mmCIF file of C-alpha atoms in Angstrom:
data_model
loop_
_atom_site.group_PDB
_atom_site.id
_atom_site.type_symbol
_atom_site.label_atom_id
_atom_site.label_comp_id
_atom_site.label_asym_id
_atom_site.label_seq_id
_atom_site.Cartn_x
_atom_site.Cartn_y
_atom_site.Cartn_z
ATOM 1 C CA MET A 1341 16.693 25.190 1.588
ATOM 2 C CA LYS A 1342 15.748 23.896 5.043
ATOM 3 C CA ARG A 1343 17.884 20.940 5.905
ATOM 4 C CA PHE A 1344 15.792 19.315 8.413
ATOM 5 C CA THR A 1345 11.846 18.886 9.185
ATOM 6 C CA SER A 1346 10.990 19.583 12.621
ATOM 7 C CA LEU A 1347 11.174 15.873 13.719
ATOM 8 C CA GLU A 1348 14.523 15.501 12.063
ATOM 9 C CA ALA A 1349 15.774 18.666 13.762
ATOM 10 C CA ARG A 1350 15.044 17.140 17.138
ATOM 11 C CA ILE A 1351 16.618 13.565 16.168
ATOM 12 C CA ASP A 1352 19.680 15.634 15.039
ATOM 13 C CA HIS A 1353 19.911 17.620 18.280
ATOM 14 C CA ALA A 1354 19.674 14.415 20.280
ATOM 15 C CA ALA A 1355 22.354 12.639 18.236
ATOM 16 C CA ARG A 1356 24.722 15.675 18.508
ATOM 17 C CA GLN A 1357 24.606 15.377 22.218
ATOM 18 C CA VAL A 1358 26.111 11.909 21.994
ATOM 19 C CA LEU A 1359 28.329 12.277 18.837
ATOM 20 C CA ASP A 1360 29.994 15.633 19.950
ATOM 21 C CA ARG A 1361 31.697 13.715 22.576
ATOM 22 C CA LEU A 1362 33.236 11.499 20.332
ATOM 23 C CA PRO A 1363 36.674 11.944 18.633
ATOM 24 C CA ALA A 1364 36.901 14.211 15.723
ATOM 25 C CA HIS A 1365 40.187 13.148 14.195
ATOM 26 C CA GLY A 1366 42.145 10.040 13.247
ATOM 27 C CA LEU A 1367 40.821 6.722 12.760
ATOM 28 C CA SER A 1368 38.041 7.191 15.389
ATOM 29 C CA GLY A 1369 36.947 10.414 13.800
ATOM 30 C CA ALA A 1370 36.732 8.729 10.391
ATOM 31 C CA LEU A 1371 34.530 5.891 11.823
ATOM 32 C CA VAL A 1372 32.218 8.487 13.494
ATOM 33 C CA GLU A 1373 31.866 10.109 9.870
ATOM 34 C CA PHE A 1374 31.297 6.866 8.450
ATOM 35 C CA LEU A 1375 28.687 5.757 10.933
ATOM 36 C CA VAL A 1376 26.767 9.033 10.477
ATOM 37 C CA PHE A 1377 26.902 8.597 6.746
ATOM 38 C CA GLY A 1378 25.442 5.237 6.881
ATOM 39 C CA LEU A 1379 22.704 6.174 9.278
ATOM 40 C CA LYS A 1380 21.764 9.390 6.923
ATOM 41 C CA GLN A 1381 21.801 7.142 3.832
ATOM 42 C CA ALA A 1382 19.274 4.753 5.619
ATOM 43 C CA TRP A 1383 17.220 7.671 6.672
ATOM 44 C CA ALA A 1384 17.117 9.089 3.032
ATOM 45 C CA CYS A 1385 16.197 5.516 1.717
ATOM 46 C CA LEU A 1386 13.157 5.320 4.238
ATOM 47 C CA PHE A 1387 10.490 5.239 1.522
ATOM 48 C CA GLY A 1388 12.408 2.977 -0.878
ATOM 49 C CA GLY A 1389 13.354 0.726 1.840
ATOM 50 C CA ALA A 1390 9.824 0.350 3.112
ATOM 51 C CA MET A 1391 8.741 -0.439 -0.329
ATOM 52 C CA LEU A 1392 11.373 -3.089 -0.884
ATOM 53 C CA PHE A 1393 10.433 -4.594 2.604
ATOM 54 C CA LEU A 1394 6.831 -4.924 1.493
ATOM 55 C CA ILE A 1395 7.692 -6.355 -1.760
ATOM 56 C CA ILE A 1396 9.719 -9.106 -0.183
ATOM 57 C CA ALA A 1397 7.060 -9.675 2.662
ATOM 58 C CA THR A 1398 4.337 -10.119 0.065
ATOM 59 C CA LYS A 1399 6.330 -12.734 -1.677
ATOM 60 C CA TYR A 1400 5.907 -15.014 1.493
ATOM 61 C CA VAL A 1401 2.763 -13.750 2.967
ATOM 62 C CA SER A 1402 0.054 -12.894 0.394
ATOM 63 C CA PRO A 1403 -2.652 -10.378 1.352
ATOM 64 C CA GLU A 1404 -5.158 -12.236 -0.810
ATOM 65 C CA PRO A 1405 -6.871 -13.857 2.293
ATOM 66 C CA PHE A 1406 -7.775 -10.265 3.439
ATOM 67 C CA GLY A 1407 -9.389 -9.694 -0.083
ATOM 68 C CA LEU A 1408 -6.565 -7.642 -1.547
ATOM 69 C CA ALA A 1409 -4.325 -8.686 -4.583
ATOM 70 C CA ARG A 1410 -0.630 -8.231 -3.880
ATOM 71 C CA TYR A 1411 -0.212 -5.362 -6.366
ATOM 72 C CA ASP A 1412 -3.258 -3.342 -4.846
ATOM 73 C CA PHE A 1413 -2.030 -3.931 -1.277
ATOM 74 C CA LEU A 1414 1.553 -2.458 -2.319
ATOM 75 C CA PHE A 1415 -0.232 0.580 -3.937
ATOM 76 C CA LEU A 1416 -2.453 1.311 -0.885
ATOM 77 C CA ALA A 1417 0.519 0.666 1.494
ATOM 78 C CA ALA A 1418 2.668 3.174 -0.679
ATOM 79 C CA LEU A 1419 -0.092 5.688 -0.386
ATOM 80 C CA ALA A 1420 -0.270 5.092 3.475
ATOM 81 C CA ILE A 1421 3.391 5.452 3.927
ATOM 82 C CA GLN A 1422 3.492 8.690 2.059
ATOM 83 C CA LEU A 1423 0.497 10.076 4.192
ATOM 84 C CA ALA A 1424 2.323 8.755 7.171
ATOM 85 C CA MET A 1425 5.643 10.443 6.272
ATOM 86 C CA LEU A 1426 4.019 13.867 5.636
ATOM 87 C CA ALA A 1427 1.862 13.624 8.910
ATOM 88 C CA PHE A 1428 4.871 12.673 11.217
ATOM 89 C CA ARG A 1429 7.154 15.286 9.468
ATOM 90 C CA LEU A 1430 9.333 12.595 8.114
ATOM 91 C CA GLU A 1431 9.103 14.151 4.573
ATOM 92 C CA THR A 1432 8.756 17.672 3.307
ATOM 93 C CA LEU A 1433 5.924 18.958 1.115
ATOM 94 C CA SER A 1434 8.345 19.597 -1.655
ATOM 95 C CA GLU A 1435 9.566 16.077 -1.506
ATOM 96 C CA ALA A 1436 5.864 14.861 -1.760
ATOM 97 C CA LYS A 1437 5.701 16.881 -5.031
ATOM 98 C CA VAL A 1438 8.781 15.260 -6.369
ATOM 99 C CA ILE A 1439 7.248 11.911 -5.625
ATOM 100 C CA LEU A 1440 4.051 12.886 -7.517
ATOM 101 C CA ILE A 1441 6.020 13.834 -10.515
ATOM 102 C CA PHE A 1442 7.995 10.694 -10.407
ATOM 103 C CA HIS A 1443 5.022 8.634 -10.146
ATOM 104 C CA VAL A 1444 3.513 10.170 -13.320
ATOM 105 C CA VAL A 1445 6.707 10.108 -15.382
ATOM 106 C CA GLY A 1446 7.398 6.497 -14.333
ATOM 107 C CA THR A 1447 3.843 5.268 -14.756
ATOM 108 C CA VAL A 1448 3.840 6.582 -18.351
ATOM 109 C CA MET A 1449 7.049 4.891 -19.267
ATOM 110 C CA GLU A 1450 5.803 1.770 -17.526
ATOM 111 C CA ILE A 1451 2.694 1.645 -19.909
ATOM 112 C CA PHE A 1452 4.605 2.006 -22.888
ATOM 113 C CA LYS A 1453 7.575 -0.336 -21.736
ATOM 114 C CA THR A 1454 5.160 -3.328 -20.831
ATOM 115 C CA SER A 1455 3.128 -2.810 -24.058
ATOM 116 C CA ALA A 1456 6.349 -3.185 -25.960
ATOM 117 C CA GLY A 1457 7.308 -6.432 -24.050
ATOM 118 C CA SER A 1458 10.295 -5.016 -22.154
ATOM 119 C CA TRP A 1459 8.963 -6.510 -18.913
ATOM 120 C CA ILE A 1460 5.728 -7.741 -17.427
ATOM 121 C CA TYR A 1461 3.745 -7.783 -14.240
ATOM 122 C CA PRO A 1462 2.559 -11.350 -13.851
ATOM 123 C CA GLU A 1463 -0.170 -10.836 -11.323
ATOM 124 C CA ASP A 1464 -3.753 -9.102 -11.398
ATOM 125 C CA ALA A 1465 -4.501 -5.993 -9.992
ATOM 126 C CA PHE A 1466 -7.638 -3.546 -9.723
ATOM 127 C CA PHE A 1467 -5.624 -0.330 -9.448
ATOM 128 C CA ARG A 1468 -3.790 -0.483 -12.673
ATOM 129 C CA ILE A 1469 -3.709 1.180 -16.226
ATOM 130 C CA GLY A 1470 -3.674 -1.407 -18.958
ATOM 131 C CA GLY A 1471 -1.129 -4.014 -17.763
ATOM 132 C CA VAL A 1472 0.631 -1.736 -15.310
ATOM 133 C CA PRO A 1473 -0.191 -1.759 -11.472
ATOM 134 C CA LEU A 1474 -0.226 1.539 -10.130
ATOM 135 C CA PHE A 1475 2.160 0.673 -7.401
ATOM 136 C CA SER A 1476 4.992 0.456 -9.872
ATOM 137 C CA GLY A 1477 5.007 4.266 -10.345
ATOM 138 C CA PHE A 1478 5.981 4.509 -6.519
ATOM 139 C CA MET A 1479 9.183 2.504 -7.398
ATOM 140 C CA TYR A 1480 10.347 5.450 -9.606
ATOM 141 C CA ALA A 1481 9.039 7.806 -6.863
ATOM 142 C CA ALA A 1482 11.359 6.153 -4.277
ATOM 143 C CA VAL A 1483 14.342 6.960 -6.386
ATOM 144 C CA GLY A 1484 13.070 10.671 -6.520
ATOM 145 C CA SER A 1485 12.406 10.535 -2.806
ATOM 146 C CA TYR A 1486 15.895 9.361 -2.023
ATOM 147 C CA ILE A 1487 17.584 12.073 -4.208
ATOM 148 C CA ALA A 1488 15.447 14.800 -2.792
ATOM 149 C CA ARG A 1489 16.100 13.735 0.671
ATOM 150 C CA ILE A 1490 19.984 13.299 0.286
ATOM 151 C CA THR A 1491 20.131 16.751 -1.196
ATOM 152 C CA ARG A 1492 18.628 18.146 1.854
ATOM 153 C CA ILE A 1493 20.001 15.958 4.715
ATOM 154 C CA PHE A 1494 23.447 16.060 3.314
ATOM 155 C CA ASP A 1495 23.189 19.793 2.520
ATOM 156 C CA MET A 1496 24.574 19.227 -0.924
ATOM 157 C CA ARG A 1497 26.428 21.919 -2.761
ATOM 158 C CA TYR A 1498 27.969 21.993 -6.202
ATOM 159 C CA THR A 1499 31.129 23.504 -7.985
ATOM 160 C CA ARG A 1500 31.133 23.912 -11.660
ATOM 161 C CA TYR A 1501 27.712 22.873 -12.201
ATOM 162 C CA PRO A 1502 26.570 23.189 -15.794
ATOM 163 C CA PRO A 1503 23.642 25.672 -16.654
ATOM 164 C CA LEU A 1504 20.325 24.295 -15.517
ATOM 165 C CA TRP A 1505 18.754 24.483 -19.050
ATOM 166 C CA THR A 1506 21.421 22.302 -20.614
ATOM 167 C CA THR A 1507 20.729 19.627 -17.943
ATOM 168 C CA ILE A 1508 16.832 19.946 -18.499
ATOM 169 C CA LEU A 1509 17.575 19.419 -22.365
ATOM 170 C CA LEU A 1510 19.694 16.362 -21.584
ATOM 171 C CA ALA A 1511 16.943 14.803 -19.270
ATOM 172 C CA ALA A 1512 14.381 15.381 -21.874
ATOM 173 C CA ALA A 1513 16.338 13.592 -24.568
ATOM 174 C CA ILE A 1514 17.134 10.738 -22.442
ATOM 175 C CA TYR A 1515 13.347 10.226 -21.616
ATOM 176 C CA ILE A 1516 12.317 10.541 -25.309
ATOM 177 C CA ASN A 1517 15.034 8.122 -26.254
ATOM 178 C CA PHE A 1518 13.500 5.416 -23.696
ATOM 179 C CA PHE A 1519 10.508 5.440 -26.046
ATOM 180 C CA ALA A 1520 12.080 6.243 -29.430
ATOM 181 C CA HIS A 1521 14.793 3.591 -29.432
ATOM 182 C CA HIS A 1522 11.952 0.974 -30.099
ATOM 183 C CA PHE A 1523 11.394 2.729 -33.498
ATOM 184 C CA VAL A 1524 14.624 4.553 -34.547
ATOM 185 C CA VAL A 1525 18.292 4.304 -33.887
ATOM 186 C CA ASP A 1526 19.166 4.088 -30.140
ATOM 187 C CA VAL A 1527 21.313 7.172 -29.199
ATOM 188 C CA ARG A 1528 21.988 6.183 -25.730
ATOM 189 C CA TYR A 1529 25.869 6.245 -26.307
ATOM 190 C CA GLY A 1530 25.547 9.584 -27.538
ATOM 191 C CA LEU A 1531 23.536 10.522 -24.360
ATOM 192 C CA PHE A 1532 26.273 8.949 -22.188
ATOM 193 C CA ALA A 1533 28.831 11.168 -24.102
ATOM 194 C CA ALA A 1534 26.674 14.211 -23.319
ATOM 195 C CA THR A 1535 26.331 13.364 -19.720
ATOM 196 C CA PHE A 1536 30.149 12.953 -19.475
ATOM 197 C CA VAL A 1537 30.893 16.214 -21.257
ATOM 198 C CA LEU A 1538 28.172 18.198 -19.020
ATOM 199 C CA PHE A 1539 29.013 16.798 -15.663
ATOM 200 C CA LEU A 1540 32.761 15.970 -15.991
ATOM 201 C CA ARG A 1541 34.056 18.988 -14.106
ATOM 202 C CA THR A 1542 30.988 19.013 -11.469
ATOM 203 C CA THR A 1543 31.949 18.087 -8.069
ATOM 204 C CA VAL A 1544 29.376 17.556 -5.277
ATOM 205 C CA HIS A 1545 30.270 18.682 -1.804
ATOM 206 C CA TYR A 1546 28.231 17.200 1.134
ATOM 207 C CA ARG A 1547 28.219 17.425 4.957
ATOM 208 C CA VAL A 1548 28.086 14.228 6.887
ATOM 209 C CA PHE A 1549 28.661 15.263 10.487
ATOM 210 C CA ARG A 1550 31.612 17.474 11.329
ATOM 211 C CA PHE A 1551 33.023 17.880 7.739
ATOM 212 C CA ARG A 1552 32.422 18.454 4.205
ATOM 213 C CA HIS A 1553 33.401 15.757 1.775
ATOM 214 C CA ARG A 1554 33.421 15.800 -1.916
ATOM 215 C CA MET A 1555 32.880 13.426 -5.001
ATOM 216 C CA PRO A 1556 32.663 13.861 -8.699
ATOM 217 C CA LEU A 1557 29.066 13.962 -9.478
ATOM 218 C CA LEU A 1558 29.309 11.371 -12.380
ATOM 219 C CA VAL A 1559 30.864 8.855 -9.663
ATOM 220 C CA GLY A 1560 27.647 9.601 -7.495
ATOM 221 C CA PHE A 1561 25.335 8.938 -10.431
ATOM 222 C CA LEU A 1562 27.011 5.482 -10.917
ATOM 223 C CA LEU A 1563 26.871 4.449 -7.258
ATOM 224 C CA VAL A 1564 23.198 5.416 -6.958
ATOM 225 C CA ALA A 1565 22.399 3.570 -10.331
ATOM 226 C CA LEU A 1566 24.252 0.428 -8.979
ATOM 227 C CA PHE A 1567 22.186 0.508 -5.824
ATOM 228 C CA ILE A 1568 18.920 0.605 -7.804
ATOM 229 C CA TRP A 1569 20.252 -2.353 -9.913
ATOM 230 C CA PHE A 1570 20.751 -4.263 -6.788
ATOM 231 C CA ALA A 1571 17.115 -3.317 -5.681
ATOM 232 C CA GLU A 1572 15.790 -4.291 -9.167
ATOM 233 C CA ASN A 1573 17.357 -7.690 -8.595
ATOM 234 C CA ILE A 1574 15.304 -7.945 -5.507
ATOM 235 C CA GLY A 1575 12.264 -6.952 -7.271
ATOM 236 C CA THR A 1576 12.456 -9.530 -9.960
ATOM 237 C CA TRP A 1577 13.512 -12.390 -7.512
ATOM 238 C CA SER A 1578 10.315 -11.681 -5.478
ATOM 239 C CA ARG A 1579 8.548 -11.662 -8.830
ATOM 240 C CA ALA A 1580 6.976 -8.386 -8.420
ATOM 241 C CA TRP A 1581 7.894 -7.842 -12.071
ATOM 242 C CA LEU A 1582 9.746 -9.969 -14.636
ATOM 243 C CA TYR A 1583 12.168 -9.635 -17.503
ATOM 244 C CA PRO A 1584 11.826 -11.914 -20.526
ATOM 245 C CA GLY A 1585 13.594 -15.130 -19.625
ATOM 246 C CA GLN A 1586 12.824 -14.871 -15.921
ATOM 247 C CA GLY A 1587 9.402 -16.682 -16.305
ATOM 248 C CA ASP A 1588 10.451 -20.059 -15.439
ATOM 249 C CA GLU A 1589 13.419 -19.510 -13.133
ATOM 250 C CA TRP A 1590 14.922 -16.299 -11.683
ATOM 251 C CA THR A 1591 18.128 -15.245 -13.035
ATOM 252 C CA PRO A 1592 19.889 -12.000 -12.001
ATOM 253 C CA VAL A 1593 18.977 -8.738 -13.979
ATOM 254 C CA SER A 1594 21.680 -8.315 -16.677
ATOM 255 C CA ILE A 1595 24.271 -5.954 -15.793
ATOM 256 C CA HIS A 1596 23.808 -4.091 -19.100
ATOM 257 C CA LYS A 1597 20.786 -2.700 -17.397
ATOM 258 C CA LEU A 1598 22.973 -0.526 -15.362
ATOM 259 C CA GLY A 1599 23.375 1.697 -18.238
ATOM 260 C CA ALA A 1600 19.734 2.192 -18.454
ATOM 261 C CA TRP A 1601 19.513 3.070 -14.678
ATOM 262 C CA TYR A 1602 22.446 5.430 -15.110
ATOM 263 C CA LEU A 1603 20.449 7.331 -17.730
ATOM 264 C CA LEU A 1604 17.285 7.209 -15.651
ATOM 265 C CA MET A 1605 19.454 8.726 -12.694
ATOM 266 C CA ILE A 1606 20.179 11.647 -14.830
ATOM 267 C CA ILE A 1607 16.383 12.254 -15.394
ATOM 268 C CA SER A 1608 15.877 11.686 -11.558
ATOM 269 C CA PHE A 1609 18.586 14.155 -10.529
ATOM 270 C CA VAL A 1610 17.479 16.885 -12.998
ATOM 271 C CA LEU A 1611 13.682 16.569 -11.903
ATOM 272 C CA VAL A 1612 14.847 17.133 -8.203
ATOM 273 C CA THR A 1613 16.841 20.101 -9.262
ATOM 274 C CA LEU A 1614 13.603 21.738 -10.355
ATOM 275 C CA VAL A 1615 12.538 21.630 -6.807
ATOM 276 C CA HIS A 1616 15.788 21.945 -4.876
ATOM 277 C CA LYS A 1617 17.976 24.404 -7.087
ATOM 278 C CA PRO A 1618 21.645 23.206 -7.197
ATOM 279 C CA GLN A 1619 23.475 25.443 -4.564
ATOM 280 C CA PRO A 1620 26.937 26.649 -5.083
ATOM 281 C CA LEU A 1621 29.615 25.942 -2.467
ATOM 282 C CA ASP A 1622 30.207 29.277 -0.594
ATOM 283 C CA ALA A 1623 33.549 30.348 0.960
ATOM 284 C CA ALA A 1624 32.024 29.844 4.386
ATOM 285 C CA ASP A 1625 31.249 26.121 3.629
ATOM 286 C CA ARG A 1626 34.652 24.996 2.950
ATOM 287 C CA ASP A 1627 36.274 22.999 5.604
#
């Protein structure tokens, strides 16, 4: 797997000209690693961050005077961002494929969930399917984009990764349960247990700058799910979508939604592994 696009390779080369002169060990070395970690995370969030910025901006500045509904503007802007990221080598073609897959998977779930009353989109839109504006699929795609990009940018490797077919079955079961629990018993606790069993021994190894670091993969899932929960609070605060009880006055999204996002993380991660196959940690990779 190629770590950088051509533009990213040039940025990395320029950054190393500066960073290589900085201390490698002690507190100063740790601060350099932390700084690079933050910059790489921000770069991986490029698409999602741009979408959140536009969601917040359109809360205060409506595009309607220009003949566009807010949701239609967000949809067209998301398309433009994607095309620009490909044109300027900010994203690989495989990452664009992941985003397309996520858009389809997310939109299908959105159509069902809004019809079931789980949440609503309170504004009108031309680009929509039923009550679901098409920009909403890009919010799921932003998660897929982030995971695909950190996999590449951080050169993520794994030890004791479970067989791929078992993770695909788990992701399929989680996706089905998002629909089925409206009609039959909700088995999410069983899915949490299955996730724990499958990934308990899995460690992700990622390179920040000079060194490889490691983290239990289950912890990584939780941290990303928490980040998505914060982003969802921004989305509902801006009234881009609303949960029951948020119509008259905004209230934070229930922390219980974190569990749903954790399970969605599993789906997201497994879909990305279909494009970027999980790579083992070779002896040469060990620092």
